[in-house]
Each structure stands twice: as structure tokens, then as C-alpha cells.
């Protein structure tokens, strides 16, 4: 499980850092802003998880490998965007697809990883706590990213975003009873990403009440 | 006092969840966004309180009754708004009144409840700490709600909003010396809500410097 | 060192409170909003530092001297702005200069102070942790200020803002090996403020990718 979780953490860190860097670039932030947004998106969920579970200082601060990875990935994303920015139409399409997929993979891996951390630290008894902390670890980085980008967090609007994290958390907890943690983690990852991809493709949306804009 | 505090917590949770759900609906969020905003508004102040006082994992995570209640209330608010949305003018007026009153009751109850938690956990000596944590518990959920809704927190603008919480906190601490905690809690609740209602009715406002908008 | 650090804390508190109060005034917040924004900007970085290092309740809550100072300074800033608001052109220029310098001094002092706190509390071994927490203490209050003012945090956009904090943190850690903490703190303070002033004067900017606004 240890190597599994290491790989998961790396995938999630890279994916979320790209997602944060691209949002920062789109917002016109400078190089440092892009690096910080990559960092915050990648480690933010884990930092919130560590703070609310009392595991301080957060692992992201004491063990700076993931922070360094996130910063390096954001720097690479900045350079690539810098190179290809002349071909706007290609950039834009590529951008949307990369953002979407990386976001989904990060969401899925961090949800499972958050649950695993709490299981190791506080035990396996309280399912509500496990699901809460798993979902917070999954969506926390993205929520911080969107707050810093001064937009309503996409978790509250996008096609079944947090829903995918919640389903992923539940399916991991259910599956590990029967097939062990490794397989359960892979299953949960596939389910979460699949929900996101299908929701994006078929434009699944949760119900929403149209509110007149001019009442604001 | 225990049953008293239980009742208080339930009133505050319901009131703040409605407030969060309505802001989410007004922002055009989907069903999950409405549920999460109801949850965050209802338990957010308590989570911040538990994190800054080192009582982790926060009670809202380990004891999911209040979280479940907040989600259920937000769901009901969503359904009701869904039903009556055709009659916009009625909705809008009802909305404003419910939002205002529920917000005031939540503010009042959570302020007192936050102070009570710190008294039990860290003692009764440090009045500055008690007032800080009480006010944070009272206004924290609403501040998170407004941050997630991408607006300047209403605590910084609305008619004497946080002022009511501060006065409520001080009057609770003063009154419990003389009349006991139960009566003090009720007194503080009445005072806080009364300040809000009077301020809303008479349009009380704290002084404010007009700044030219076009300088932004 | 103790008196040194006390002086630093007072300078930083006053400077950041002014910065928070002026942003609040510019956003048209009322008196309480201005006081809270002064408070949050002044103690926010320290509160985040204490929460992520597990030093709870945060010192700003248990030892309300700095909170009181921040509130008093914000009140004075409000009164001064209130008096001179009639002469808009003078106000605006004064405002920008005071905001810039106070922000820089606060950034520099709080960065060093954050590192000192972690050194005392968690030891001097983990440089990544020291720099992280130092920078968070330095920029945290300003980030909260900007989140509450509903703008993209200026750390992500302004001329080498967080960069100055990072350089200041590194130069303090480097210099204290050779010249002791007091001199290192003064050196770091001068370097940080100098970077900010030079960057502001010569309009230094980190690279930034122009993104078409109409794609939002």
C-alpha cells in the first residue's frame, strides 16, 4: 500500500498543481502567483486535512518534497503556456481538456488519500469523519484555488464535482471491506474520474433554481 | 444547561443552514452547492472555533448529527424555493425576511454557544479569548458563506451585524455573573436579535467613508 | 532579542492594521468593518501561523494587547481619513504611499517574527518549515485582508510581493549564522523593504502571460 499511496500522492500533486497553475495563468497572475497557486492547489487540501485532524505542522510543510514537486510542475506549466500562447485556439482547447482531466485525477486520488491518513491516525470507526475529511482533502485545494482566484468555488457549480468525491469516498470505504485497500483505491479512482468524465460529456447537472440576475 | 444548549445548537444550525441555502440559491448554485453552503454556514463557525482552540477533529465532523440536520434543512429550503419560484415577488420578500431573521437567531445562539464551549474547555478566566471565540463562532459560518459566494462578507457592511454579536457576547458574560447561565443565554439571545431587528428597521448604520468608486 | 522582537511586533501590527483599514475604507466598509479589517490584517498571519504549528489558542486571542493595538490604529486611520476625505487628490496620493510602505514593513517584520516563533517552538532544523511558516506569517494577514475585500490577493499580482518575503526569510536564516539574530533581523527587514521599494519604483514585475479577458 505504501508505494501505491506514494504514486497516488505524486499523481495528485502533479495534477492539482497543473490545475492551479492554469487558473492562475488565466487570471493573468505573474510567475510567482502561478507557482503559489500551483502549490496551494496541490497541498491545500492536505494542509486543511492536517489542521482539522490536529496533525500539525502539516506534512506539506515538514516534508517539502511534494511542495517542491508542485512548484516545479507549475513552473513547467508556465513555460509551456508561455511558448504556445501565440496559437490561442489550440491553447484554449488543450487548456480546457488538461484542466478538466488533471482536476478529476487530483480529486479522486486526494479523496482516497485523505481517508487513508485519517484511518492511520484516528482509526477506522467513524465513517462520517472519514468521508468528511476525505472529501475536504479532495476538494480543499480546488476551493482555495478558486477563492484566491476570486471566483465562486467550482465545487458549488460544476457538473457533479464534489458529488464525484463523495461517491469516491463511499465506494472506497465500501470496497475495502471486500477487496482490500489497494484494489479499493484503484476502484474508487476509476469511479470518481468516470463520473466526472461522463458528467462533463453528457452535461449532467444537478438541479438548480434560476434566480433573476438583476435582483443582486 | 445541557438541554438548553442542545436546543440552542439546533435552532442555530437550522437558522444558519437556511441562510446559507438561500444565499446559494440566489447565486444560482446547483443542489449540491446549496447543501454544502447550508452545511458550511451552519457548522463553519464551530469548525473554526474548534480549530483555533485545538479541539480537533472538530465536533461537526466527529458528531455528524448537526451536519446531517444542516444538510436536511438546506434540502428542504431548496425544495420550497423550487416550488414557489414562480411567484417571484412573494419569494423575494419572504426570502429577505427569512434570511434576515434566521441569520440573526443563528448569530445570537452561536455566539453564546461558542463562549460556553471555551468556558468548558479552557476555563473562564480570559475574557478577551471568550469574546473573540464567541464572536468567531457567531460570525464565522456567515463569513465562510460570503467568501464562497464571492462577496465581501456582510459582517463588514451590514447594519451593526458583528456589533450585535459583540454586544451579545459581552452581555452574556456580564449577565451570567448575576442570573446564571441559562437566563444569561436567553437575555443575550434577545439582546442580539433585538439589536439586529431594530438596526434593520431603523436602518442603523455605523459611520462609513464614501470612497469614489472610479478610483478602484 | 526579546525587546527587539517586541518592537518588531508592534511596528508590524501598526503597519498591517493601517494597511487593512485603508483597504476597508476604499471598499466602502463601515467603521466596524474597518476595525475588523485592521485587526484581521494585523493578527491574521500570526493566527494562521499558530494554527498550522499547533500553538492554540492563537497568541492573538489569549494575549489581546496586539489585537487592541490593531483596533486602536484602525480607528485612528478611520478618523484621519474621515477628516481629510474632502481633499481627495491629496488623500489618494497619501493613501497609496502609506499603504505601500506600511505593507512592506509589516511584511518584513512578520516574516522574521514567524520564523523566530517556529524556532522557539519546534526547533531550528527544518529550513523548509521555517521559510514556509515565516512567509505565511508575513503574507497571511494580507491574503485574508484581500479575500475579505473580495479581490485576488495582491501577493499573487503585485510587484514581487511574496518574493520579498521569501528573500527576507532566506536572508534572515543565512545571516543569523554569521551575525546573530538581532543583526540578522535588521538586515532581513532592510532587504525586504528595499526589494519592495525598488520593485515599486522601477516597476519590476515577474513575467506574466497575457490572457485574453474575453475568454473568462
Coordinates of C-alpha atoms in Angstrom, one line a residue:
Chain A
X1 CA 0.0 0.0 0.0
X2 CA 2.9 2.4 0.8
X3 CA 4.2 2.5 -2.8
X4 CA 0.7 2.7 -4.1
X5 CA 0.0 5.7 -1.9
X6 CA 3.2 7.4 -2.8
X7 CA 2.4 7.1 -6.5
X8 CA -1.1 8.4 -5.8
X9 CA 0.2 11.4 -3.9
X10 CA 2.6 12.2 -6.8
X11 CA -0.2 11.9 -9.4
X12 CA -2.5 14.0 -7.4
X13 CA 0.2 16.6 -6.7
X14 CA 1.1 17.0 -10.3
X15 CA -2.5 17.1 -11.5
X16 CA -3.6 19.7 -9.0
X17 CA -0.6 21.8 -9.5
X18 CA -1.3 22.0 -13.2
X19 CA -4.9 22.9 -12.5
X20 CA -3.9 25.7 -10.1
X21 CA -1.2 27.0 -12.5
X22 CA -3.7 27.2 -15.4
X23 CA -6.3 29.0 -13.3
X24 CA -3.6 31.5 -12.2
X25 CA -2.4 32.0 -15.8
X26 CA -6.0 32.5 -17.0
X27 CA -6.4 35.1 -14.2
X28 CA -3.3 37.0 -15.5
X29 CA -1.2 36.3 -12.4
X30 CA 2.6 36.7 -12.6
X31 CA 5.2 33.9 -12.4
X32 CA 5.2 33.8 -8.6
X33 CA 1.4 33.9 -8.5
X34 CA 1.4 30.8 -10.8
X35 CA 3.9 29.0 -8.6
X36 CA 2.0 29.8 -5.4
X37 CA -1.4 28.8 -7.0
X38 CA 0.1 25.5 -8.2
X39 CA 1.4 24.9 -4.6
X40 CA -1.8 25.9 -2.9
X41 CA -4.0 23.8 -5.1
X42 CA -1.7 20.8 -4.7
X43 CA -1.1 20.9 -1.0
X44 CA -4.1 23.0 0.2
X45 CA -6.4 20.0 0.7
X46 CA -3.8 18.2 2.7
X47 CA -2.9 21.2 4.8
X48 CA -6.6 21.7 5.7
X49 CA -6.9 17.9 6.4
X50 CA -3.8 18.1 8.7
X51 CA -5.1 21.2 10.5
X52 CA -8.6 19.8 11.2
X53 CA -7.2 16.5 12.4
X54 CA -4.6 18.1 14.6
X55 CA -1.7 16.7 12.7
X56 CA 0.4 19.9 12.8
X57 CA 2.7 21.2 11.4
X58 CA 1.1 19.9 8.2
X59 CA 3.1 17.3 6.4
X60 CA 3.3 19.6 3.3
X61 CA 5.5 22.0 5.5
X62 CA 7.7 19.5 7.2
X63 CA 8.2 17.2 4.2
X64 CA 8.8 19.7 1.4
X65 CA 9.1 17.1 -1.4
X66 CA 5.5 17.5 -2.6
X67 CA 5.6 21.2 -2.2
X68 CA 8.8 21.3 -4.3
X69 CA 7.2 19.0 -6.9
X70 CA 4.1 21.2 -7.1
X71 CA 6.2 24.3 -7.6
X72 CA 8.3 22.6 -10.3
X73 CA 5.2 21.4 -12.2
X74 CA 3.6 24.9 -12.0
X75 CA 6.9 26.4 -13.4
X76 CA 6.8 23.9 -16.3
X77 CA 3.2 24.7 -17.0
X78 CA 4.0 28.4 -17.0
X79 CA 6.8 27.8 -19.5
X80 CA 4.7 25.6 -21.8
X81 CA 1.9 28.2 -21.8
X82 CA 4.4 30.9 -22.5
X83 CA 5.7 29.0 -25.6
X84 CA 2.4 28.1 -27.1
X85 CA 0.4 31.2 -26.2
X86 CA 0.7 32.5 -29.7
X87 CA -1.7 29.8 -31.0
X88 CA -4.6 30.8 -28.9
X89 CA -7.3 28.5 -30.2
X90 CA -5.1 25.4 -29.7
X91 CA -4.1 26.6 -26.3
X92 CA -7.6 27.2 -25.2
X93 CA -8.8 23.7 -26.2
X94 CA -5.8 22.0 -24.8
X95 CA -6.1 24.1 -21.7
X96 CA -9.7 23.1 -21.0
X97 CA -9.1 19.4 -21.5
X98 CA -5.9 19.3 -19.4
X99 CA -7.6 21.3 -16.7
X100 CA -10.6 19.0 -16.6
X101 CA -8.7 15.7 -16.5
X102 CA -6.0 16.8 -14.1
X103 CA -8.6 18.2 -11.8
X104 CA -10.5 14.9 -11.9
X105 CA -7.5 12.7 -11.2
X106 CA -6.4 15.0 -8.4
X107 CA -9.8 15.0 -6.9
X108 CA -10.0 11.2 -7.0
X109 CA -6.6 10.5 -5.6
X110 CA -6.7 13.0 -2.8
X111 CA -10.1 11.9 -1.6
X112 CA -8.8 8.3 -1.1
X113 CA -5.5 9.6 0.3
X114 CA -7.3 11.8 2.9
X115 CA -9.3 8.9 4.1
X116 CA -6.2 6.7 4.4
X117 CA -4.5 9.4 6.5
X118 CA -7.4 9.6 9.0
X119 CA -7.6 5.8 9.1
X120 CA -3.9 5.6 10.1
X121 CA -4.1 8.5 12.6
X122 CA -7.5 8.4 14.2
X123 CA -8.8 4.9 13.4
X124 CA -11.4 3.4 11.1
X125 CA -14.6 3.7 13.2
X126 CA -16.2 7.0 12.4
X127 CA -17.4 6.8 8.8
X128 CA -18.8 10.4 8.8
X129 CA -15.4 11.7 9.9
X130 CA -13.6 9.6 7.2
X131 CA -15.9 10.8 4.4
X132 CA -15.8 14.5 5.6
X133 CA -12.0 14.5 5.8
X134 CA -11.6 12.6 2.5
X135 CA -13.9 15.0 0.6
X136 CA -12.2 18.0 2.2
X137 CA -8.8 16.7 1.2
X138 CA -10.1 16.1 -2.3
X139 CA -11.8 19.4 -2.9
X140 CA -9.9 21.7 -0.4
X141 CA -7.1 22.6 -2.7
X142 CA -9.5 23.5 -5.5
X143 CA -11.7 25.6 -3.2
X144 CA -8.6 27.5 -2.0
X145 CA -7.5 27.9 -5.7
X146 CA -10.9 29.4 -6.6
X147 CA -11.1 31.6 -3.5
X148 CA -7.6 33.0 -4.4
X149 CA -8.7 33.5 -8.0
X150 CA -11.7 35.4 -6.7
X151 CA -14.4 33.2 -8.2
X152 CA -17.2 31.1 -6.6
X153 CA -15.6 27.7 -5.9
X154 CA -16.3 25.5 -8.9
X155 CA -17.3 22.7 -6.4
X156 CA -20.5 24.6 -5.9
X157 CA -21.4 24.9 -9.6
X158 CA -19.6 22.4 -11.8
X159 CA -21.2 19.2 -13.1
X160 CA -21.4 16.9 -10.0
X161 CA -17.8 17.8 -8.9
X162 CA -18.0 17.3 -5.1
X163 CA -20.6 14.6 -5.8
X164 CA -17.9 12.6 -7.5
X165 CA -15.6 13.0 -4.5
X166 CA -18.4 11.9 -2.1
X167 CA -19.2 8.8 -4.3
X168 CA -15.5 8.0 -4.5
X169 CA -15.1 8.2 -0.7
X170 CA -18.1 6.0 -0.1
X171 CA -17.0 3.4 -2.7
X172 CA -13.5 3.2 -1.3
X173 CA -14.9 2.6 2.3
X174 CA -17.3 0.0 0.9
X175 CA -14.9 -1.7 -1.4
X176 CA -12.0 -2.1 1.1
X177 CA -14.2 -4.4 3.2
X178 CA -14.2 -6.9 0.3
X179 CA -11.2 -6.4 -1.9
X180 CA -8.5 -4.8 0.3
X181 CA -7.2 -1.2 0.2
X182 CA -5.1 -1.3 -2.9
X183 CA -7.9 -2.6 -5.2
X184 CA -10.4 -0.4 -3.4
X185 CA -8.3 2.7 -4.0
X186 CA -8.0 1.9 -7.8
X187 CA -11.7 1.2 -8.0
X188 CA -12.5 4.4 -6.2
X189 CA -10.2 6.3 -8.5
X190 CA -11.8 4.9 -11.6
X191 CA -15.3 5.5 -10.4
X192 CA -14.6 9.2 -9.4
X193 CA -12.8 10.1 -12.7
X194 CA -15.5 8.2 -14.7
X195 CA -18.3 10.2 -13.0
X196 CA -16.5 13.4 -13.8
X197 CA -15.8 12.5 -17.4
X198 CA -19.4 11.2 -18.1
X199 CA -20.9 14.3 -16.3
X200 CA -18.7 16.5 -18.5
X201 CA -19.5 14.7 -21.7
X202 CA -23.3 14.4 -21.2
X203 CA -23.5 17.7 -19.4
X204 CA -25.0 16.2 -16.3
X205 CA -26.1 18.8 -13.9
X206 CA -27.7 18.8 -10.5
X207 CA -31.0 20.7 -10.3
X208 CA -30.6 24.4 -9.9
X209 CA -33.0 27.2 -9.3
X210 CA -32.8 30.0 -11.9
X211 CA -32.5 33.3 -10.0
X212 CA -33.0 36.6 -11.7
X213 CA -29.6 38.2 -12.0
X214 CA -31.0 41.7 -11.7
X215 CA -32.1 41.0 -8.1
X216 CA -28.4 41.0 -7.0
Chain B
X1 CA -28.0 23.9 30.9
X2 CA -27.3 20.9 28.7
X3 CA -30.8 20.7 27.2
X4 CA -30.8 24.4 26.9
X5 CA -27.6 24.3 24.9
X6 CA -28.8 21.4 22.8
X7 CA -31.9 23.4 21.8
X8 CA -29.7 26.4 21.1
X9 CA -27.5 24.4 18.8
X10 CA -30.4 23.0 16.9
X11 CA -32.0 26.5 16.5
X12 CA -28.7 28.0 15.3
X13 CA -28.0 25.1 13.0
X14 CA -31.4 25.3 11.3
X15 CA -31.3 29.1 11.0
X16 CA -27.8 29.3 9.6
X17 CA -28.4 26.4 7.2
X18 CA -31.4 28.3 5.8
X19 CA -29.3 31.4 5.5
X20 CA -26.6 29.6 3.6
X21 CA -29.0 27.7 1.4
X22 CA -30.8 31.0 0.3
X23 CA -27.5 32.7 -0.5
X24 CA -26.5 29.7 -2.6
X25 CA -29.9 29.7 -4.4
X26 CA -29.6 33.4 -5.1
X27 CA -26.1 32.8 -6.5
X28 CA -27.6 30.2 -8.9
X29 CA -25.7 27.2 -7.3
X30 CA -26.9 23.7 -8.0
X31 CA -28.5 21.3 -5.5
X32 CA -25.2 20.1 -4.0
X33 CA -23.9 23.7 -3.8
X34 CA -27.0 24.6 -1.8
X35 CA -26.5 21.6 0.5
X36 CA -22.8 22.4 1.0
X37 CA -23.5 26.1 1.6
X38 CA -26.2 25.2 4.1
X39 CA -23.6 22.9 5.8
X40 CA -20.7 25.3 5.7
X41 CA -22.8 28.2 7.1
X42 CA -24.2 26.1 9.9
X43 CA -21.1 24.3 11.1
X44 CA -18.4 26.7 9.8
X45 CA -18.2 28.9 12.8
X46 CA -18.0 25.9 15.1
X47 CA -15.3 24.3 12.9
X48 CA -13.2 27.5 13.1
X49 CA -13.8 27.7 16.8
X50 CA -12.7 24.1 17.3
X51 CA -9.6 24.6 15.1
X52 CA -8.4 27.7 16.9
X53 CA -9.0 26.2 20.3
X54 CA -7.2 22.9 19.4
X55 CA -10.3 20.8 19.8
X56 CA -9.7 18.6 16.7
X57 CA -11.1 16.9 14.8
X58 CA -14.0 19.5 15.0
X59 CA -17.1 18.3 16.7
X60 CA -19.0 18.9 13.5
X61 CA -17.0 16.1 11.8
X62 CA -17.0 13.5 14.6
X63 CA -20.6 14.0 15.7
X64 CA -22.4 14.3 12.3
X65 CA -25.9 14.9 13.7
X66 CA -25.7 18.7 13.3
X67 CA -24.1 18.3 9.8
X68 CA -27.0 16.0 8.8
X69 CA -29.6 18.4 10.2
X70 CA -28.0 21.3 8.3
X71 CA -28.0 19.3 5.0
X72 CA -31.6 18.2 5.5
X73 CA -32.7 21.8 6.2
X74 CA -30.9 23.1 3.2
X75 CA -32.6 20.4 1.0
X76 CA -36.0 21.5 2.3
X77 CA -35.2 25.1 1.6
X78 CA -34.2 24.2 -1.9
X79 CA -37.4 22.3 -2.5
X80 CA -39.6 25.1 -1.1
X81 CA -37.8 27.7 -3.2
X82 CA -38.2 25.4 -6.2
X83 CA -42.0 25.2 -5.6
X84 CA -42.6 28.8 -5.1
X85 CA -40.2 30.3 -7.5
X86 CA -42.9 31.1 -10.0
X87 CA -44.3 33.8 -7.7
X88 CA -41.1 35.9 -7.8
X89 CA -42.3 38.9 -5.9
X90 CA -43.6 36.9 -3.0
X91 CA -40.5 34.8 -2.9
X92 CA -38.2 37.7 -2.9
X93 CA -39.9 39.4 0.1
X94 CA -40.3 36.2 2.0
X95 CA -36.7 35.4 1.2
X96 CA -35.3 38.7 2.6
X97 CA -37.3 38.4 5.8
X98 CA -36.4 34.7 6.4
X99 CA -32.8 35.3 5.6
X100 CA -32.6 38.3 8.0
X101 CA -34.3 36.7 11.0
X102 CA -32.6 33.3 10.6
X103 CA -29.3 35.0 10.3
X104 CA -29.9 37.0 13.5
X105 CA -31.0 34.0 15.5
X106 CA -28.1 31.9 14.3
X107 CA -25.7 34.7 15.1
X108 CA -27.1 35.1 18.6
X109 CA -27.2 31.4 19.6
X110 CA -23.8 30.6 18.1
X111 CA -22.1 33.5 19.9
X112 CA -23.3 32.2 23.3
X113 CA -22.6 28.6 22.4
X114 CA -19.0 29.5 21.3
X115 CA -18.4 31.1 24.7
X116 CA -19.8 28.2 26.5
X117 CA -17.5 25.7 24.6
X118 CA -14.4 27.7 25.5
X119 CA -15.5 28.0 29.2
X120 CA -15.9 24.3 29.4
X121 CA -12.6 23.6 27.6
X122 CA -10.2 26.3 28.5
X123 CA -11.7 27.9 31.6
X124 CA -13.4 31.1 32.4
X125 CA -10.5 33.5 33.1
X126 CA -9.6 35.2 29.8
X127 CA -12.4 37.5 28.8
X128 CA -10.7 38.6 25.6
X129 CA -10.4 35.0 24.5
X130 CA -14.0 34.2 25.4
X131 CA -15.4 37.2 23.4
X132 CA -13.1 36.6 20.4
X133 CA -14.1 32.9 20.2
X134 CA -17.7 33.6 20.8
X135 CA -17.9 36.2 18.0
X136 CA -15.9 34.0 15.7
X137 CA -18.3 31.1 16.3
X138 CA -21.2 33.5 15.7
X139 CA -20.0 35.2 12.5
X140 CA -17.6 32.5 11.2
X141 CA -20.2 30.5 9.3
X142 CA -21.6 33.6 7.7
X143 CA -18.1 34.8 6.7
X144 CA -17.3 31.5 5.0
X145 CA -20.7 31.6 3.3
X146 CA -20.0 35.0 1.9
X147 CA -16.4 34.1 0.9
X148 CA -17.7 31.1 -1.0
X149 CA -20.5 33.2 -2.6
X150 CA -17.7 35.5 -3.7
X151 CA -19.0 38.6 -2.0
X152 CA -17.5 40.9 0.7
X153 CA -18.6 39.3 4.0
X154 CA -21.8 41.0 5.1
X155 CA -20.3 41.3 8.6
X156 CA -18.1 44.1 7.2
X157 CA -21.0 46.0 5.7
X158 CA -24.4 45.2 7.2
X159 CA -26.2 47.2 9.8
X160 CA -24.3 46.5 13.0
X161 CA -24.0 42.8 12.3
X162 CA -20.9 41.8 14.2
X163 CA -21.6 44.6 16.6
X164 CA -24.7 42.7 17.7
X165 CA -22.6 39.6 18.2
X166 CA -20.0 41.5 20.3
X167 CA -22.7 43.1 22.4
X168 CA -24.4 39.7 22.8
X169 CA -21.1 38.1 23.9
X170 CA -20.4 40.9 26.5
X171 CA -24.0 40.8 27.9
X172 CA -23.8 37.0 28.3
X173 CA -20.5 37.3 30.2
X174 CA -21.9 40.1 32.3
X175 CA -25.3 38.6 33.0
X176 CA -24.1 35.1 34.0
X177 CA -22.4 36.7 37.0
X178 CA -25.8 37.7 38.3
X179 CA -28.5 35.5 36.9
X180 CA -26.9 32.2 35.9
X181 CA -26.0 30.8 32.6
X182 CA -29.5 29.8 31.4
X183 CA -31.1 33.2 31.9
X184 CA -27.9 34.9 30.7
X185 CA -28.1 32.9 27.5
X186 CA -31.7 33.8 26.9
X187 CA -31.0 37.5 27.7
X188 CA -28.1 37.6 25.4
X189 CA -30.1 36.0 22.6
X190 CA -32.9 38.5 23.0
X191 CA -30.5 41.5 23.1
X192 CA -28.6 40.3 20.0
X193 CA -31.7 39.6 17.9
X194 CA -33.3 42.9 19.1
X195 CA -30.2 44.9 18.0
X196 CA -30.4 43.3 14.6
X197 CA -34.1 43.8 14.1
X198 CA -34.0 47.4 15.4
X199 CA -30.9 48.2 13.2
X200 CA -32.7 46.7 10.2
X201 CA -35.9 48.5 10.8
X202 CA -34.4 51.9 11.6
X203 CA -31.6 51.5 9.1
X204 CA -29.0 52.0 11.7
X205 CA -25.6 52.2 10.2
X206 CA -22.1 52.6 11.5
X207 CA -20.2 55.6 10.1
X208 CA -18.7 54.9 6.7
X209 CA -16.4 56.9 4.4
X210 CA -17.7 57.4 0.9
X211 CA -14.9 56.4 -1.4
X212 CA -15.1 57.2 -5.1
X213 CA -15.9 54.0 -7.0
X214 CA -13.9 55.0 -10.0
X215 CA -10.7 55.0 -8.0
X216 CA -10.8 51.2 -7.9
Chain C
X1 CA 16.3 39.8 21.3
X2 CA 13.1 39.9 23.4
X3 CA 12.8 43.7 23.3
X4 CA 13.8 43.7 19.7
X5 CA 11.0 41.2 18.8
X6 CA 8.6 43.2 20.9
X7 CA 9.4 46.4 18.9
X8 CA 9.1 44.4 15.7
X9 CA 5.7 43.0 16.6
X10 CA 4.4 46.5 17.4
X11 CA 5.8 48.0 14.2
X12 CA 4.3 45.1 12.2
X13 CA 1.0 45.3 14.0
X14 CA 0.6 49.1 13.4
X15 CA 1.7 48.9 9.8
X16 CA -0.6 46.0 8.8
X17 CA -3.6 47.4 10.7
X18 CA -3.2 50.7 8.7
X19 CA -3.0 48.6 5.5
X20 CA -6.1 46.7 6.4
X21 CA -8.0 49.8 7.5
X22 CA -7.2 51.6 4.2
X23 CA -8.3 48.7 2.1
X24 CA -11.6 48.5 4.1
X25 CA -12.1 52.3 3.7
X26 CA -11.5 52.0 0.0
X27 CA -14.1 49.2 -0.2
X28 CA -16.7 51.5 1.5
X29 CA -16.9 49.3 4.6
X30 CA -18.4 50.8 7.8
X31 CA -16.5 51.7 11.0
X32 CA -16.7 48.1 12.4
X33 CA -15.6 46.7 9.0
X34 CA -12.6 49.0 9.1
X35 CA -11.7 47.9 12.7
X36 CA -12.1 44.2 11.9
X37 CA -10.1 44.5 8.7
X38 CA -7.3 46.3 10.6
X39 CA -7.4 43.5 13.2
X40 CA -7.6 40.7 10.7
X41 CA -4.7 42.1 8.6
X42 CA -2.6 42.7 11.7
X43 CA -3.1 39.4 13.5
X44 CA -4.2 37.1 10.6
X45 CA -0.8 35.9 9.7
X46 CA 0.1 35.1 13.3
X47 CA -3.2 33.3 13.8
X48 CA -2.6 31.1 10.7
X49 CA 1.0 30.5 11.9
X50 CA -0.3 29.5 15.4
X51 CA -3.0 27.2 13.9
X52 CA -0.6 25.4 11.5
X53 CA 2.0 24.9 14.1
X54 CA -0.5 23.7 16.7
X55 CA 0.1 26.6 19.1
X56 CA -3.6 27.1 20.0
X57 CA -5.5 29.1 21.1
X58 CA -3.5 31.6 18.9
X59 CA -1.5 34.2 20.9
X60 CA -3.5 37.0 19.3
X61 CA -6.6 35.6 21.2
X62 CA -5.0 34.9 24.6
X63 CA -2.8 38.0 24.7
X64 CA -5.1 40.7 23.4
X65 CA -2.6 43.5 23.6
X66 CA -1.8 43.4 19.9
X67 CA -5.4 42.9 18.9
X68 CA -6.3 46.0 20.9
X69 CA -3.4 47.9 19.3
X70 CA -4.6 46.9 15.9
X71 CA -8.1 48.0 16.6
X72 CA -7.0 51.3 18.0
X73 CA -4.7 52.0 15.0
X74 CA -7.5 51.2 12.6
X75 CA -9.8 53.6 14.5
X76 CA -7.3 56.4 14.2
X77 CA -6.8 55.6 10.5
X78 CA -10.6 55.8 10.1
X79 CA -10.8 59.2 11.8
X80 CA -7.9 60.7 9.9
X81 CA -9.4 59.5 6.5
X82 CA -12.7 60.9 7.7
X83 CA -11.2 64.3 8.4
X84 CA -9.2 64.6 5.2
X85 CA -11.6 63.0 2.8
X86 CA -12.6 66.3 1.4
X87 CA -9.3 66.9 -0.3
X88 CA -9.5 63.8 -2.5
X89 CA -6.4 64.2 -4.6
X90 CA -4.1 64.6 -1.5
X91 CA -5.8 61.7 0.2
X92 CA -5.4 59.4 -2.7
X93 CA -1.7 60.0 -3.0
X94 CA -1.0 59.9 0.7
X95 CA -3.1 56.7 0.8
X96 CA -1.1 54.9 -1.8
X97 CA 2.2 55.8 -0.3
X98 CA 1.2 54.9 3.3
X99 CA -0.4 51.7 2.2
X100 CA 2.7 50.7 0.2
X101 CA 5.3 51.4 2.9
X102 CA 3.2 50.1 5.9
X103 CA 2.5 46.9 3.9
X104 CA 6.2 46.4 3.2
X105 CA 7.3 47.0 6.8
X106 CA 4.6 44.7 8.1
X107 CA 5.6 42.0 5.6
X108 CA 9.3 42.2 6.5
X109 CA 8.8 42.2 10.3
X110 CA 6.2 39.4 10.4
X111 CA 8.3 37.2 8.2
X112 CA 11.2 37.3 10.6
X113 CA 8.9 37.1 13.6
X114 CA 7.1 34.0 12.2
X115 CA 10.5 32.2 11.8
X116 CA 11.5 33.2 15.3
X117 CA 8.3 31.7 16.7
X118 CA 8.8 28.4 15.0
X119 CA 12.5 28.3 16.0
X120 CA 11.5 28.7 19.7
X121 CA 8.6 26.2 19.5
X122 CA 9.7 23.5 17.0
X123 CA 13.4 23.9 16.7
X124 CA 15.8 25.2 14.1
X125 CA 16.4 22.1 11.9
X126 CA 13.8 22.2 9.2
X127 CA 14.6 25.1 6.9
X128 CA 11.6 24.4 4.5
X129 CA 9.3 24.6 7.5
X130 CA 10.9 27.8 8.8
X131 CA 10.6 29.5 5.4
X132 CA 7.1 28.3 4.8
X133 CA 5.8 29.5 8.2
X134 CA 7.8 32.7 8.0
X135 CA 6.3 33.6 4.6
X136 CA 2.8 32.6 5.7
X137 CA 3.1 34.8 8.8
X138 CA 4.3 37.6 6.6
X139 CA 1.7 37.4 3.8
X140 CA -1.2 35.7 5.7
X141 CA -2.8 38.8 7.1
X142 CA -2.6 40.5 3.7
X143 CA -4.1 37.5 2.0
X144 CA -7.0 37.4 4.5
X145 CA -7.5 41.1 4.0
X146 CA -7.7 40.7 0.2
X147 CA -10.1 37.7 0.5
X148 CA -12.4 39.7 2.8
X149 CA -12.2 42.7 0.4
X150 CA -13.2 40.3 -2.4
X151 CA -10.2 40.8 -4.6
X152 CA -7.5 38.5 -5.9
X153 CA -4.8 38.6 -3.1
X154 CA -2.2 41.2 -4.1
X155 CA 0.5 38.7 -3.2
X156 CA -0.3 36.9 -6.5
X157 CA -0.1 40.0 -8.6
X158 CA 1.9 42.8 -7.0
X159 CA 5.5 43.6 -7.9
X160 CA 7.5 40.8 -6.3
X161 CA 5.5 40.9 -3.1
X162 CA 5.8 37.4 -1.7
X163 CA 9.2 37.2 -3.4
X164 CA 10.4 39.9 -1.0
X165 CA 9.1 37.9 1.9
X166 CA 10.8 34.7 0.6
X167 CA 14.1 36.6 0.1
X168 CA 13.8 38.1 3.6
X169 CA 13.2 34.7 5.2
X170 CA 16.2 33.2 3.5
X171 CA 18.5 36.1 4.2
X172 CA 17.5 36.0 7.9
X173 CA 18.3 32.3 8.2
X174 CA 21.6 32.8 6.3
X175 CA 22.6 35.9 8.2
X176 CA 21.9 34.6 11.7
X177 CA 24.6 32.0 11.2
X178 CA 27.2 34.8 11.0
X179 CA 26.0 37.9 12.7
X180 CA 23.4 36.8 15.4
X181 CA 19.7 37.1 15.4
X182 CA 19.3 40.8 16.2
X183 CA 21.5 42.0 13.3
X184 CA 20.1 39.3 11.0
X185 CA 16.6 40.5 11.8
X186 CA 17.5 44.1 11.0
X187 CA 19.4 43.1 7.8
X188 CA 16.4 41.0 6.7
X189 CA 14.0 43.8 7.4
X190 CA 16.1 46.3 5.3
X191 CA 16.5 43.8 2.4
X192 CA 12.7 43.0 2.3
X193 CA 11.6 46.6 2.4
X194 CA 14.3 47.6 -0.1
X195 CA 13.2 45.0 -2.6
X196 CA 9.6 46.2 -2.3
X197 CA 10.6 49.9 -2.7
X198 CA 12.9 49.3 -5.6
X199 CA 10.3 47.0 -7.3
X200 CA 7.6 49.6 -6.8
X201 CA 9.9 52.4 -8.1
X202 CA 11.3 50.7 -11.1
X203 CA 8.0 48.8 -11.8
X204 CA 9.8 45.5 -11.5
X205 CA 7.4 42.7 -12.5
X206 CA 7.7 39.0 -12.6
X207 CA 6.9 37.5 -16.1
X208 CA 3.2 37.1 -16.7
X209 CA 1.2 35.6 -19.6
X210 CA -1.3 37.9 -21.1
X211 CA -4.6 36.1 -21.2
X212 CA -7.5 37.3 -23.3
X213 CA -10.0 38.8 -20.9
X214 CA -13.0 37.9 -23.1
X215 CA -12.2 34.2 -22.6
X216 CA -13.4 34.4 -19.0

